[in-house]
Short mmCIF file of C-alpha atoms in Angstrom, two decimals:
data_model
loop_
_atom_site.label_atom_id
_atom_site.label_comp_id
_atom_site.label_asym_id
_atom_site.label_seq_id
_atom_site.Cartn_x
_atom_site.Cartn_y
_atom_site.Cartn_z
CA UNK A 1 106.14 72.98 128.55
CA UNK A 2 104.59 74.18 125.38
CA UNK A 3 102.65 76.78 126.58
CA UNK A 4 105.95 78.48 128.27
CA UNK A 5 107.77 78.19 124.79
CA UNK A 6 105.36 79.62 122.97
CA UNK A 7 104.94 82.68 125.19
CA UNK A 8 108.43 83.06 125.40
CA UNK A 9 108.89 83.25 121.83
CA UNK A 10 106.19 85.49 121.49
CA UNK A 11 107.69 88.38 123.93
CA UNK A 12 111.06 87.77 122.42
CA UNK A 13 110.94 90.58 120.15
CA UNK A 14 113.59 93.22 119.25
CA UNK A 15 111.64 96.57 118.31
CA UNK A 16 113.35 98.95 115.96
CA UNK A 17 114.70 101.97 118.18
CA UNK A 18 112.52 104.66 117.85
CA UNK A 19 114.16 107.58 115.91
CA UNK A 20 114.34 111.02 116.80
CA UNK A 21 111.09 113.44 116.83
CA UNK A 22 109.97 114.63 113.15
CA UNK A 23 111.88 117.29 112.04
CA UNK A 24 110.35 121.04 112.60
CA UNK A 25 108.21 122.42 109.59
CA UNK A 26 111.91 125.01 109.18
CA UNK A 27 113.99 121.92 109.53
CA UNK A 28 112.09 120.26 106.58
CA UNK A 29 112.01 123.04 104.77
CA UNK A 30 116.41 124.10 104.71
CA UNK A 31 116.34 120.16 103.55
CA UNK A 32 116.64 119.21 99.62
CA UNK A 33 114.14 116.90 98.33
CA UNK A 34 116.92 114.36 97.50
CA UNK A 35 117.60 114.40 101.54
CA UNK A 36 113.96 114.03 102.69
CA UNK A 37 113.93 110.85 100.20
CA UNK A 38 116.89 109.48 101.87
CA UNK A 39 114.84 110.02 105.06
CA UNK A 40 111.75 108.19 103.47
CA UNK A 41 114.27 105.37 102.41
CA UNK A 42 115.56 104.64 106.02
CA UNK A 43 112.04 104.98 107.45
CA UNK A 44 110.70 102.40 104.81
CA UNK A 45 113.21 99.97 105.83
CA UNK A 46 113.27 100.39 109.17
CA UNK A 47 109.59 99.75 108.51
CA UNK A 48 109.75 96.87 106.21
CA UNK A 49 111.80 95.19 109.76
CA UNK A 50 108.97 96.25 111.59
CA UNK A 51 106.30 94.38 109.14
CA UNK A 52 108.62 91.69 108.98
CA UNK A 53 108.83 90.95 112.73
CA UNK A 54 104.83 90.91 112.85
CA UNK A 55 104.73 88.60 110.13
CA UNK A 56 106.94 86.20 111.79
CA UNK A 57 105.53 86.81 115.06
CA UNK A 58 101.89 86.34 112.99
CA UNK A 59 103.64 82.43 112.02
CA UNK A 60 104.28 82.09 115.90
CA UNK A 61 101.55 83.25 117.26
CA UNK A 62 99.74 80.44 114.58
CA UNK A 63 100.77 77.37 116.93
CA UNK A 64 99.50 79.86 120.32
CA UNK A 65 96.07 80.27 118.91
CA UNK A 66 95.88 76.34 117.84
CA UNK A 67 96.86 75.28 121.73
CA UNK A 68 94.48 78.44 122.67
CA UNK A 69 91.91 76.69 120.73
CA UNK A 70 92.87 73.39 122.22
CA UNK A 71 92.69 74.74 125.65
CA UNK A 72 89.09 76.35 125.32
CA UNK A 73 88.04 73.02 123.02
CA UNK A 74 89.42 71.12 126.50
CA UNK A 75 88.06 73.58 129.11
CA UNK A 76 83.61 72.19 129.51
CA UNK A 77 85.34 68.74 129.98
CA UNK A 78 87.95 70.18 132.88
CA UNK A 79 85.05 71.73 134.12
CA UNK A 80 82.53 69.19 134.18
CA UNK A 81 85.33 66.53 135.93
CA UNK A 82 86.14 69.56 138.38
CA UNK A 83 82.16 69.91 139.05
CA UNK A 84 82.47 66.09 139.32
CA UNK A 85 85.25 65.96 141.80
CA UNK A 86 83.45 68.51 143.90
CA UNK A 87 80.37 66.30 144.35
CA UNK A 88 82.87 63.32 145.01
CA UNK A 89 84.55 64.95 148.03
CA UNK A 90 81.47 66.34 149.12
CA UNK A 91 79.43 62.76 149.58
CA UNK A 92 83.57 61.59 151.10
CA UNK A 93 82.94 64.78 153.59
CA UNK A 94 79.62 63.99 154.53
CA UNK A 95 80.36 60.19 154.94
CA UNK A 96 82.80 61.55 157.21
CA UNK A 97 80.87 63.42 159.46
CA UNK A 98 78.78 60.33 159.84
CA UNK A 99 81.78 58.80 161.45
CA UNK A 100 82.86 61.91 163.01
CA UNK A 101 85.48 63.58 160.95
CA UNK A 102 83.56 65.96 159.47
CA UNK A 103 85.63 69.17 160.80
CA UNK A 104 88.47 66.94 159.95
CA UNK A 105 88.15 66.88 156.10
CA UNK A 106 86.84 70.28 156.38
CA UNK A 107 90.09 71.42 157.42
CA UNK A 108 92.01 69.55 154.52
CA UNK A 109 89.97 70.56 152.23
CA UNK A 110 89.66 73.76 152.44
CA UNK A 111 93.02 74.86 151.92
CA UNK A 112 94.97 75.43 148.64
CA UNK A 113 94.76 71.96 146.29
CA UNK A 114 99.08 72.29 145.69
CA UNK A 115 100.01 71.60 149.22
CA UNK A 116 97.09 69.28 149.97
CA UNK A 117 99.73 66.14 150.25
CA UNK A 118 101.10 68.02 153.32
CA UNK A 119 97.61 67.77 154.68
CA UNK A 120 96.50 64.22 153.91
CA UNK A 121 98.63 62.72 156.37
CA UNK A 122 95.86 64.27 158.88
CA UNK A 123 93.23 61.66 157.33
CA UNK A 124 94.87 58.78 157.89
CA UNK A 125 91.64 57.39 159.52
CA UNK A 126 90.19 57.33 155.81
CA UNK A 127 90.32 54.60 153.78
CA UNK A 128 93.06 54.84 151.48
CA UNK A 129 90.39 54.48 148.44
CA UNK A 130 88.86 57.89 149.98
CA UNK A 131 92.31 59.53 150.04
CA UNK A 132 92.68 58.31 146.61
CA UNK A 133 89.48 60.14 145.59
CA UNK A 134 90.31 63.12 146.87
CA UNK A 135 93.20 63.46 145.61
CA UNK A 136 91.97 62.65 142.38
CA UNK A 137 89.45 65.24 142.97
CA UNK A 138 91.68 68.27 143.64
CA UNK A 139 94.19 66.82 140.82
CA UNK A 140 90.92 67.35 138.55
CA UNK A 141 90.36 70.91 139.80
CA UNK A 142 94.02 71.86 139.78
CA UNK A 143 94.15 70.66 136.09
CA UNK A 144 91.14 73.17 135.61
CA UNK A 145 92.93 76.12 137.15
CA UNK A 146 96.46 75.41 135.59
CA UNK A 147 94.29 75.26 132.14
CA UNK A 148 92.70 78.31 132.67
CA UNK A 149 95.85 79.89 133.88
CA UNK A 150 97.73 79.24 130.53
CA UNK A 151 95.23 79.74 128.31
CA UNK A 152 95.20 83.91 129.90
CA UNK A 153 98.90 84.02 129.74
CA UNK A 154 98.50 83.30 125.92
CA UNK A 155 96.28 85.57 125.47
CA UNK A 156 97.34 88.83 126.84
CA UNK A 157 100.68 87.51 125.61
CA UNK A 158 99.62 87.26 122.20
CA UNK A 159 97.37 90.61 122.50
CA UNK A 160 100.57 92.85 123.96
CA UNK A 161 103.33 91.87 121.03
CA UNK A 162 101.21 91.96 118.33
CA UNK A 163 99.84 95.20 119.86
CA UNK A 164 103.49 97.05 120.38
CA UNK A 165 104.04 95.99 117.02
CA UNK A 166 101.36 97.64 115.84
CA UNK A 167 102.06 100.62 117.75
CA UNK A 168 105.53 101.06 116.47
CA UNK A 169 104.12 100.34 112.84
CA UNK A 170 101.67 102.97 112.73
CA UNK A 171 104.11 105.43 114.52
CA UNK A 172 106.63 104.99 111.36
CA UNK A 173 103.76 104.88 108.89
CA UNK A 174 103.10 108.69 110.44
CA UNK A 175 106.78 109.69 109.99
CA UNK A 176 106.79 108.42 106.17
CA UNK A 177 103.27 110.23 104.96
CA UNK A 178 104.86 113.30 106.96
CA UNK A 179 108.33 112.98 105.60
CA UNK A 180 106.53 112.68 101.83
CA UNK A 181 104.35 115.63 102.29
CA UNK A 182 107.93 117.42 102.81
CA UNK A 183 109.27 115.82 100.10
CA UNK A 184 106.08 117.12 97.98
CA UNK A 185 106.79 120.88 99.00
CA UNK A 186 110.39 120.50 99.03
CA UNK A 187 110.36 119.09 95.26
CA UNK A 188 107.95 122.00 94.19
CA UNK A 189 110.11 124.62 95.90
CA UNK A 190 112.57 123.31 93.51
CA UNK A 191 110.82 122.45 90.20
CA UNK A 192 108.20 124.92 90.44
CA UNK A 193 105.54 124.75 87.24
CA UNK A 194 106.23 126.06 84.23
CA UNK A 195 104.22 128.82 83.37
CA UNK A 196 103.05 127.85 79.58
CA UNK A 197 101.21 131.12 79.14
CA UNK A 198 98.18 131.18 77.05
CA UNK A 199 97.72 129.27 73.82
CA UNK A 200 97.75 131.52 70.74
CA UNK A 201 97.37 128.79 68.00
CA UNK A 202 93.70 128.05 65.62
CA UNK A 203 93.86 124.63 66.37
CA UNK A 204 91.07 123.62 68.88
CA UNK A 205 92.48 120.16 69.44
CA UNK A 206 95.76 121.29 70.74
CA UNK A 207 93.77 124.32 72.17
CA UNK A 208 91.95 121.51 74.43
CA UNK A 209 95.85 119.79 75.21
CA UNK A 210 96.93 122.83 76.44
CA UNK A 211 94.32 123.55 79.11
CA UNK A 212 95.27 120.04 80.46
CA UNK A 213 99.05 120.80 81.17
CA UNK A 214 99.76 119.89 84.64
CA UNK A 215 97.17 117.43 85.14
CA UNK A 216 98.21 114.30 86.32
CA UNK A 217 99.37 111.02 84.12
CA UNK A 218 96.68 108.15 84.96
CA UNK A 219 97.16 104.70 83.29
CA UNK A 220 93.53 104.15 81.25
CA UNK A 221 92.14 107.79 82.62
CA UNK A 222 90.58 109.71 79.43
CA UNK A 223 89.57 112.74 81.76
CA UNK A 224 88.60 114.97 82.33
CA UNK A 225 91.28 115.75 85.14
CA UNK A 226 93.60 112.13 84.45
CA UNK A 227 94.60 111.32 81.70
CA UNK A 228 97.29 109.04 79.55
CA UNK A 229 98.59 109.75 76.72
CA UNK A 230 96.00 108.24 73.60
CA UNK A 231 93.45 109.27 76.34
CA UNK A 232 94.70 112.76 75.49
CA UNK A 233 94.89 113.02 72.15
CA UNK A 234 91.54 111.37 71.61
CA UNK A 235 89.89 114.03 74.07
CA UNK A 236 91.98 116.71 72.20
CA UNK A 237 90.58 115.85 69.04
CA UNK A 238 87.21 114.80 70.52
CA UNK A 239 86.90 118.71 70.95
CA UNK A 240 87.38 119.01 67.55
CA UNK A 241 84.91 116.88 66.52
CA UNK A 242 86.90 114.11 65.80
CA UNK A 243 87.05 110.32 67.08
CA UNK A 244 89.30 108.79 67.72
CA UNK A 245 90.12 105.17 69.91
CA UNK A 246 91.85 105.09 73.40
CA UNK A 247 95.02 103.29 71.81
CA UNK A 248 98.17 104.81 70.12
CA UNK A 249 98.52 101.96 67.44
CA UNK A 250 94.71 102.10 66.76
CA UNK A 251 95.40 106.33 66.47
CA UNK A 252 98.13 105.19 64.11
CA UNK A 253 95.30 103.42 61.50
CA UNK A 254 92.90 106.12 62.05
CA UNK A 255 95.10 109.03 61.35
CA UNK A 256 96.56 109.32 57.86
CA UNK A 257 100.52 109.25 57.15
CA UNK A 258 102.66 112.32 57.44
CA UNK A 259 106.04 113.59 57.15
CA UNK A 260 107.71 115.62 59.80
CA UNK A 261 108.31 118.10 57.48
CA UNK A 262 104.30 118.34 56.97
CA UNK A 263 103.68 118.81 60.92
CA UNK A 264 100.61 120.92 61.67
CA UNK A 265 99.57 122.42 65.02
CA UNK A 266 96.96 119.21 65.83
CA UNK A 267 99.06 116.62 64.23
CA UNK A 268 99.65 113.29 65.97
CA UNK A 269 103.38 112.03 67.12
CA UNK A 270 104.00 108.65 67.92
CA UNK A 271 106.70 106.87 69.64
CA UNK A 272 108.04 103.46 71.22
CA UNK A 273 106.79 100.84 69.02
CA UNK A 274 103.16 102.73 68.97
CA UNK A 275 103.16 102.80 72.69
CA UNK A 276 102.91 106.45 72.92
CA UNK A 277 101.20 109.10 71.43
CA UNK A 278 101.85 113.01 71.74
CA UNK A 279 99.95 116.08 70.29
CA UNK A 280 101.89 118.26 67.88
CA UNK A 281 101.82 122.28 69.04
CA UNK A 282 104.29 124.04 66.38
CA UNK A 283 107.79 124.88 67.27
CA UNK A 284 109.28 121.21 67.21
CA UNK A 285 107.46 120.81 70.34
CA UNK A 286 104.70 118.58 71.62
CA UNK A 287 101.65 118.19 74.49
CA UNK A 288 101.83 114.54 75.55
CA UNK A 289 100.57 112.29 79.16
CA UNK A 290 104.18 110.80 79.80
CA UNK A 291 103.53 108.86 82.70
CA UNK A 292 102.47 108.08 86.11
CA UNK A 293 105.57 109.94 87.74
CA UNK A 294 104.74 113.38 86.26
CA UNK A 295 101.80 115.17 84.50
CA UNK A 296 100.64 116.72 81.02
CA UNK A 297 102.82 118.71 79.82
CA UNK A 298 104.93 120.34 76.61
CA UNK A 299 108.29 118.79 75.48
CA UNK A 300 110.52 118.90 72.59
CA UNK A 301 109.32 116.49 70.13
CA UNK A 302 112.34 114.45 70.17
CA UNK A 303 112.64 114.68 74.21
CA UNK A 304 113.75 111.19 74.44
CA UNK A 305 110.95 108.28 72.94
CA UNK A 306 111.81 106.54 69.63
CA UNK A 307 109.55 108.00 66.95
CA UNK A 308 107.60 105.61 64.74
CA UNK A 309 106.05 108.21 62.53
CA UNK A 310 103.28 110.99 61.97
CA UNK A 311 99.78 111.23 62.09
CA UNK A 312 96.97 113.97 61.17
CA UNK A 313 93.20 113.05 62.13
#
C-alpha cells in the first residue's frame, strides 16, 4: 500500500552517531588552532550528511503530504457516506424490529465492522438486499476509519523524522559555533596583536590609518569601525581634508603620479591591476584593509600584491 511505503521510507533513516561530549574549556585550550579546525572540518561534514538526509527526507516526505492532502481532500465525503450508512442500517434495524428482529440486528451491529461477516450468518432471515446494505454500510464506515487511521500514521511519522533530524542538526550546529569560539581564542593565543605603538609622524592622513589598525576588513564598509581598502584611504585623507572616491582606480586619476623614490608619509600605493590601494607610513612600509580574513593593519610595502604605481592626493 502506498501509505505503508511512504512511512517506511520516511523512518528509514541512518542518523550520524553522536560524537563525544565537547571538549572541557582546558581541553580546548592545550589544543592548536590548526587541531580545533580539523575538529570544525569533521563536524561540518558530519553536518553537511545531516542536512543532506533532511533534504532527501524533505523530497520524500513531498509525495506523504500530497496523499496527506488527498486523504483530508477525501475525508467530508468518507464522512458524509459513513453518516449515510448509519441512517441506512438504522431505518434496516428499525424495519426489523417491526418484524421482530430488532435485538437481532442489534447484536450484529454493534460489534466491531472487521469481523461483521462472522456475524451475518445470524441474519439470514433478512433479505439478502438488506445484508447487502449493511454490509455496504459498515464497508463505508470502515473505509472512514482506515482513512483516518493512515492519514495519523503520516503525520506523526512525518513530524518525528523530520523532528530527530532537526534535533541532531541543531546539536552539531552547537558543537561547531563552540568549537569556533575555541578556535577564535586558540588563534589569538597564538598570533596575539601587534602592538604598533603610537604614531609619531605629521601626516594627519596616515595619523587617521593608524588609529584604525586592527579593525576589521569589510567589502564596501568606509567606517568608521569596517572598512576596505579605498574605503581607507579615502577616510584617511578625508581627515585631511581631502576627497577622494571609494575606488582604487578612480584614487589612481585623482592622485597625481609618483616615484617610489618620492614616497611621502600620506602617499598612496596601489596594487593588482588597481584593485588595491594602501596608505604609505615611511619606512618601506604601508597601512592597508587587505581583506575579509584579517583586519587593518601595517605591512611591508612589497608584502606580496603586484604594484601598479604611486599616488600623492
Amino acid at each position: 500500500m502506498r501509505t505503508r511505503r511512504i512511512v517506511a521510507a520516511v523512518a528509514a533513516v541512518a542518523l550520524i552517531p553522536a560524537t563525544a561530549a565537547l571538549l572541557t574549556s582546558s581541553q580546548a585550550s592545550a589544543q592548536s588552532s590548526d587541531e580545533i579546525q580539523e575538529e570544525i572540518d569533521e563536524r561540518s561534514e558530519d553536518l553537511e550528511v545531516v542536512i543532506e538526509e533532511y533534504n532527501a527526507k524533505r523530497e520524500e516526505l513531498d509525495d506523504a503530504n500530497e496523499l496527506i492532502e488527498e486523504i483530508e481532500a477525501q475525508l467530508p465525503e468518507l464522512q458524509a457516506a459513513a453518516d449515510a450508512a448509519n441512517e441506512q442500517m438504522a431505518e434496516i434495524a428499525s424495519t426489523a424490529y417491526t418484524g421482530g428482529n430488532f435485538a437481532m440486528v442489534n447484536s450484529v451491529l454493534a460489534g466491531d465492522p472487521s469481523d461483521f461477516a462472522d456475524r451475518l450468518m445470524y441474519l439470514s432471515n433478512l433479505s439478502d438486499a438488506e445484508n447487502a446494505a449493511i454490509a455496504d454500510a459498515l464497508g463505508q464506515m470502515e473505509e472512514l476509519e482506515t482513512r483516518k487511521t493512515e492519514l495519523e500514521t503520516l503525520k506523526e511519522s512525518a513530524d518525528e523524522i523530520l523532528s530527530d533530524i532537526e534535533k541532531q542538526q541543531g546539536e552539531i550546529e552547537a558543537e561547531i559555533e563552540a568549537l569556533e569560539d575555541d578556535y577564535d581564542d586558540a588563534y589569538a593565543a597564538e598570533n596575539p596583536e601587534p602592538d604598533w605603538g603610537d604614531y609619531a609622524g605629521n601626516s594627519t592622513a596616515v595619523a587617521f590609518a593608524w588609529d584604525q589598525l586592527g579593525e576589521q576588513y569589510v567589502y564596501g564598509a568606509d567606517g568608521p569601525d569596517t572598512w576596505d581598502c579605498s574605503g581607507l584611504t579615502q577616510g584617511a585623507w578625508a581627515a585631511a581634508g581631502v576627497s577622494l572616491s571609494h575606488n582604487a582606480a578612480m584614487q589612481w586619476d585623482e592622485t597625481a603620479r609618483i616615484s617610489r623614490d618620492e614616497l611621502q608619509e600620506g602617499d598612496l600605493v596601489f596594487y593588482n591591476d588597481l584593485a588595491h590601494v594602501g596608505i604609505y607610513i615611511g619606512g618601506g612600509e604601508i597601512i592597508h584593509a587587505p581583506n575579509s580574513t584579517t583586519v587593518v593593519k601595517i605591512v611591508d610595502i612589497d608584502y606580496g600584491g603586484s604594484i601598479v604605481g604611486y599616488g600623492r592626493p
